[in-house]
XYZ file of C-alpha atoms in Angstrom:
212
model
C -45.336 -20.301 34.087
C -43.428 -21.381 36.978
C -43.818 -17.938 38.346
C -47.349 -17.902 38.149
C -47.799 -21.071 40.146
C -45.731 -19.806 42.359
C -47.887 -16.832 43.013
C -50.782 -18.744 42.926
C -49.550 -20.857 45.632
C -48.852 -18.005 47.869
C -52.644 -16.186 46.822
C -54.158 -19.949 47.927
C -52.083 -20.232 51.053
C -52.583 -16.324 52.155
C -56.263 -16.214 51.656
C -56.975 -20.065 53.450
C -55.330 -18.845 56.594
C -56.340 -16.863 59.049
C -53.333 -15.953 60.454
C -51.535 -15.343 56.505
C -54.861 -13.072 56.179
C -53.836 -10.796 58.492
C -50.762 -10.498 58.062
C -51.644 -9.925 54.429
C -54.089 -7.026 55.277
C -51.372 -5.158 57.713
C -48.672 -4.970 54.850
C -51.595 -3.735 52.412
C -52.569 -1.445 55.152
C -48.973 -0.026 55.864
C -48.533 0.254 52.116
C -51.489 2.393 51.162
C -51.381 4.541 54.355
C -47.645 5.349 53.688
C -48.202 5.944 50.066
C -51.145 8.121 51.034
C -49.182 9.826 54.231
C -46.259 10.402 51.376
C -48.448 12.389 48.903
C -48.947 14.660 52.108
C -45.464 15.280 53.178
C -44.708 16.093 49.092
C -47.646 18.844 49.163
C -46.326 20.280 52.327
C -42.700 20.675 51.182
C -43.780 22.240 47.483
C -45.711 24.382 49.542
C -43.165 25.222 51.789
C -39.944 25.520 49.504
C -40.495 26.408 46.332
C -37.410 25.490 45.124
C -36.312 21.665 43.363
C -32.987 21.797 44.722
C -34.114 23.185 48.404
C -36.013 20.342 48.520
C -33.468 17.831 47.574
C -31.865 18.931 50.211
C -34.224 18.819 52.435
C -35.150 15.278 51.465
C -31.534 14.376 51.903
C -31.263 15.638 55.580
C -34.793 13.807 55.931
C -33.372 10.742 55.231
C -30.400 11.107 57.013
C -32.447 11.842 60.360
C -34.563 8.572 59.638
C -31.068 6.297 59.282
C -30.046 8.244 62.514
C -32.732 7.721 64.445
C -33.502 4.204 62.788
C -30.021 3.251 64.268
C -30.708 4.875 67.589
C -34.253 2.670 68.115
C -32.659 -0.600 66.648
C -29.774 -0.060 70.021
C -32.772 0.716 72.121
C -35.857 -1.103 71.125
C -35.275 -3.951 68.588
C -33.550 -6.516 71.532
C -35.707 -5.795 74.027
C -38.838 -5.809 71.767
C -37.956 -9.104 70.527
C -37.182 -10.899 73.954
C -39.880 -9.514 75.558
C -43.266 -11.845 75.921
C -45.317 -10.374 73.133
C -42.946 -9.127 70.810
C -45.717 -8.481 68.569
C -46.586 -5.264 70.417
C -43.304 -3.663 68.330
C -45.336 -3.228 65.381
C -47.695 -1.496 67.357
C -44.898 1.659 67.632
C -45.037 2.794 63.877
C -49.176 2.997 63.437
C -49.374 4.895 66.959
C -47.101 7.406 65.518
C -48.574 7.637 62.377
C -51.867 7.907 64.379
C -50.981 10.475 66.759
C -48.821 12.645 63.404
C -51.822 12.533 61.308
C -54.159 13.492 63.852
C -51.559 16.981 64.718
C -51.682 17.704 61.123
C -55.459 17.954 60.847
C -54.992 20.877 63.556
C -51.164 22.014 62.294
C -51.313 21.141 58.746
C -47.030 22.111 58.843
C -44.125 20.779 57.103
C -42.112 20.165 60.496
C -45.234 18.235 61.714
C -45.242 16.162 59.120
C -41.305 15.657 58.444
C -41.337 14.494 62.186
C -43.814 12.622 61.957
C -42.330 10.506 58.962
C -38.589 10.344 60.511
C -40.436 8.643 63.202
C -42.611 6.145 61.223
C -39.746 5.220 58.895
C -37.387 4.506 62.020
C -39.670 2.300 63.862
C -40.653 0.064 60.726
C -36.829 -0.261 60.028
C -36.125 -1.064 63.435
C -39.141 -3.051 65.529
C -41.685 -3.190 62.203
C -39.627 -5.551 59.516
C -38.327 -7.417 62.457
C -41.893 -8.174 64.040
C -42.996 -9.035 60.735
C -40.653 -11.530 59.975
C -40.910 -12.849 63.664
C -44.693 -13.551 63.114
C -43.662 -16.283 60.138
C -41.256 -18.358 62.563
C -44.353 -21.099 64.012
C -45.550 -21.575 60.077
C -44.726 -24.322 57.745
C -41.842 -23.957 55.540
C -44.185 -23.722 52.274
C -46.055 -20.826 54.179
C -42.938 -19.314 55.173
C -41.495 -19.008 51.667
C -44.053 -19.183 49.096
C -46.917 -17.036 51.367
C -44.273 -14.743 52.174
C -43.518 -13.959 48.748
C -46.494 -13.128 47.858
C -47.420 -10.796 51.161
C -43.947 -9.031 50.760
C -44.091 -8.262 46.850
C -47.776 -8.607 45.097
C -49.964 -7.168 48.458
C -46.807 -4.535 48.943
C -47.655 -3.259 45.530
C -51.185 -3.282 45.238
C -51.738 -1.446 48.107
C -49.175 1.535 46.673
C -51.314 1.154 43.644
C -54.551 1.651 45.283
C -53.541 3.960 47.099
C -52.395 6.123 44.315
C -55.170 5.325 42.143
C -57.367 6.347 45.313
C -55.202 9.845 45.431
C -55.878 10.128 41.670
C -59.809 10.120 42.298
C -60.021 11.589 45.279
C -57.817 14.956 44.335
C -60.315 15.130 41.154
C -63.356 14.959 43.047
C -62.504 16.447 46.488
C -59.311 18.579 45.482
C -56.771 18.774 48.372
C -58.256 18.835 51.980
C -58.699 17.309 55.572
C -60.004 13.520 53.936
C -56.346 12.741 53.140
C -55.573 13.186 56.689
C -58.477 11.512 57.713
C -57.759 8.375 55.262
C -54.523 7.949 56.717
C -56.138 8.285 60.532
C -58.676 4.906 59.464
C -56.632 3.125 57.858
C -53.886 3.335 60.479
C -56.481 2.876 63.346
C -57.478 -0.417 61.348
C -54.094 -1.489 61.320
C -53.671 -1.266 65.183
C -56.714 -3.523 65.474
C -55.710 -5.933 62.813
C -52.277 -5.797 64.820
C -54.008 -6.804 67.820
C -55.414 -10.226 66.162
C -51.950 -11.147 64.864
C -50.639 -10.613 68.052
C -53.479 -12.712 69.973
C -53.217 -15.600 67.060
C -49.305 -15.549 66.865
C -49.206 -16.119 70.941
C -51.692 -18.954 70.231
C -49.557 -20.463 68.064
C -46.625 -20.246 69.709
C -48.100 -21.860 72.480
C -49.309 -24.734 70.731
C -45.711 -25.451 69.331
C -44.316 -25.714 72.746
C -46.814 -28.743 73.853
């Protein structure tokens, strides 16, 4: 019971601010495209190597490049990102990349395309996108900051994975495998930028307003 109130709280808080809104819609946004963008780099690798334990493998070195080059952008872009006038514009790096990726693969549908692609996303959400996120809840209240956060981080992180898969599930039985995955991942990702923008522009405002 005291779980559910808690959730409660952080639906009624989320959903009577602006600000909370948006930042509610970005993390659903990330989620589903990700989940989505996943599916893709799956059917390009079974595709691609046949074999279970090539593709461990290949997973494994995947995921190796992504802590790599997650460390590399952390030394190179987190500080400066953060001390910088609008740090907001960090979370800005992961949809462009996604954007631009998505957009190759709907000419060069190829496993490399879409392996680099995904090192790059994954690093930049690591490094500049979890930090911008939690940067945007420093001018709320502390019942915002706790119980709002909650709910953004675990109930709007999982619905939009389950959406998103229940959306695959439909879509592959209708439609069968083809360019509207791609093109699901470009709009939602172009969306994102935009709703980026309007957390950016509110958080400024905000911040502003705290220093008067």
């Amino acid at each position: 019971q005291k779980e559910l109130s808690y959730s409660l709280g952080g639906f009624r808080l989320t959903f009577s601010s602006f600000f909370l809104g948006l930042m509610a819609l970005e993390m659903f946004l990330y989620t589903f495209g990700s989940t989505i963008f996943s599916y893709q780099v799956n059917s390009l690798m079974e595709a691609g190597i046949p074999s279970r334990a090539d593709r461990t493998i290949y997973w494994a070195n995947l995921y190796n490049l992504v802590n790599g080059t997650s460390l590399i952008t952390q030394f190179l872009l987190t500080r400066p990102i953060l001390r910088c006038r609008s740090p907001w514009l960090g979370l800005l790096f992961m949809p462009l990349v996604q954007l631009v990726g998505s957009i190759g693969l709907t000419q060069t549908p190829t496993l490399q395309l879409a392996a680099g692609t995904g090192i790059g996303r994954h690093a930049l959400n690591y490094s500049t996108g979890r930090a911008v996120r939690e940067l945007f809840f420093t001018p709320l209240t502390r019942e915002e900051k706790y119980q709002a956060k909650g709910f953004i981080d675990t109930l709007v992180f999982r619905v939009g994975d389950g959406l998103a898969s229940l959306f695959l599930v439909i879509g592959l039985n209708y439609w069968g495998k083809g360019l509207w995955i791609d093109s699901t991942v470009i709009a939602t990702m172009v969306i994102s930028l935009v709703v980026v923008v309007f957390m950016g522009r509110e958080f400024n405002r905000r911040q502003k307003a705290q220093c008067f």
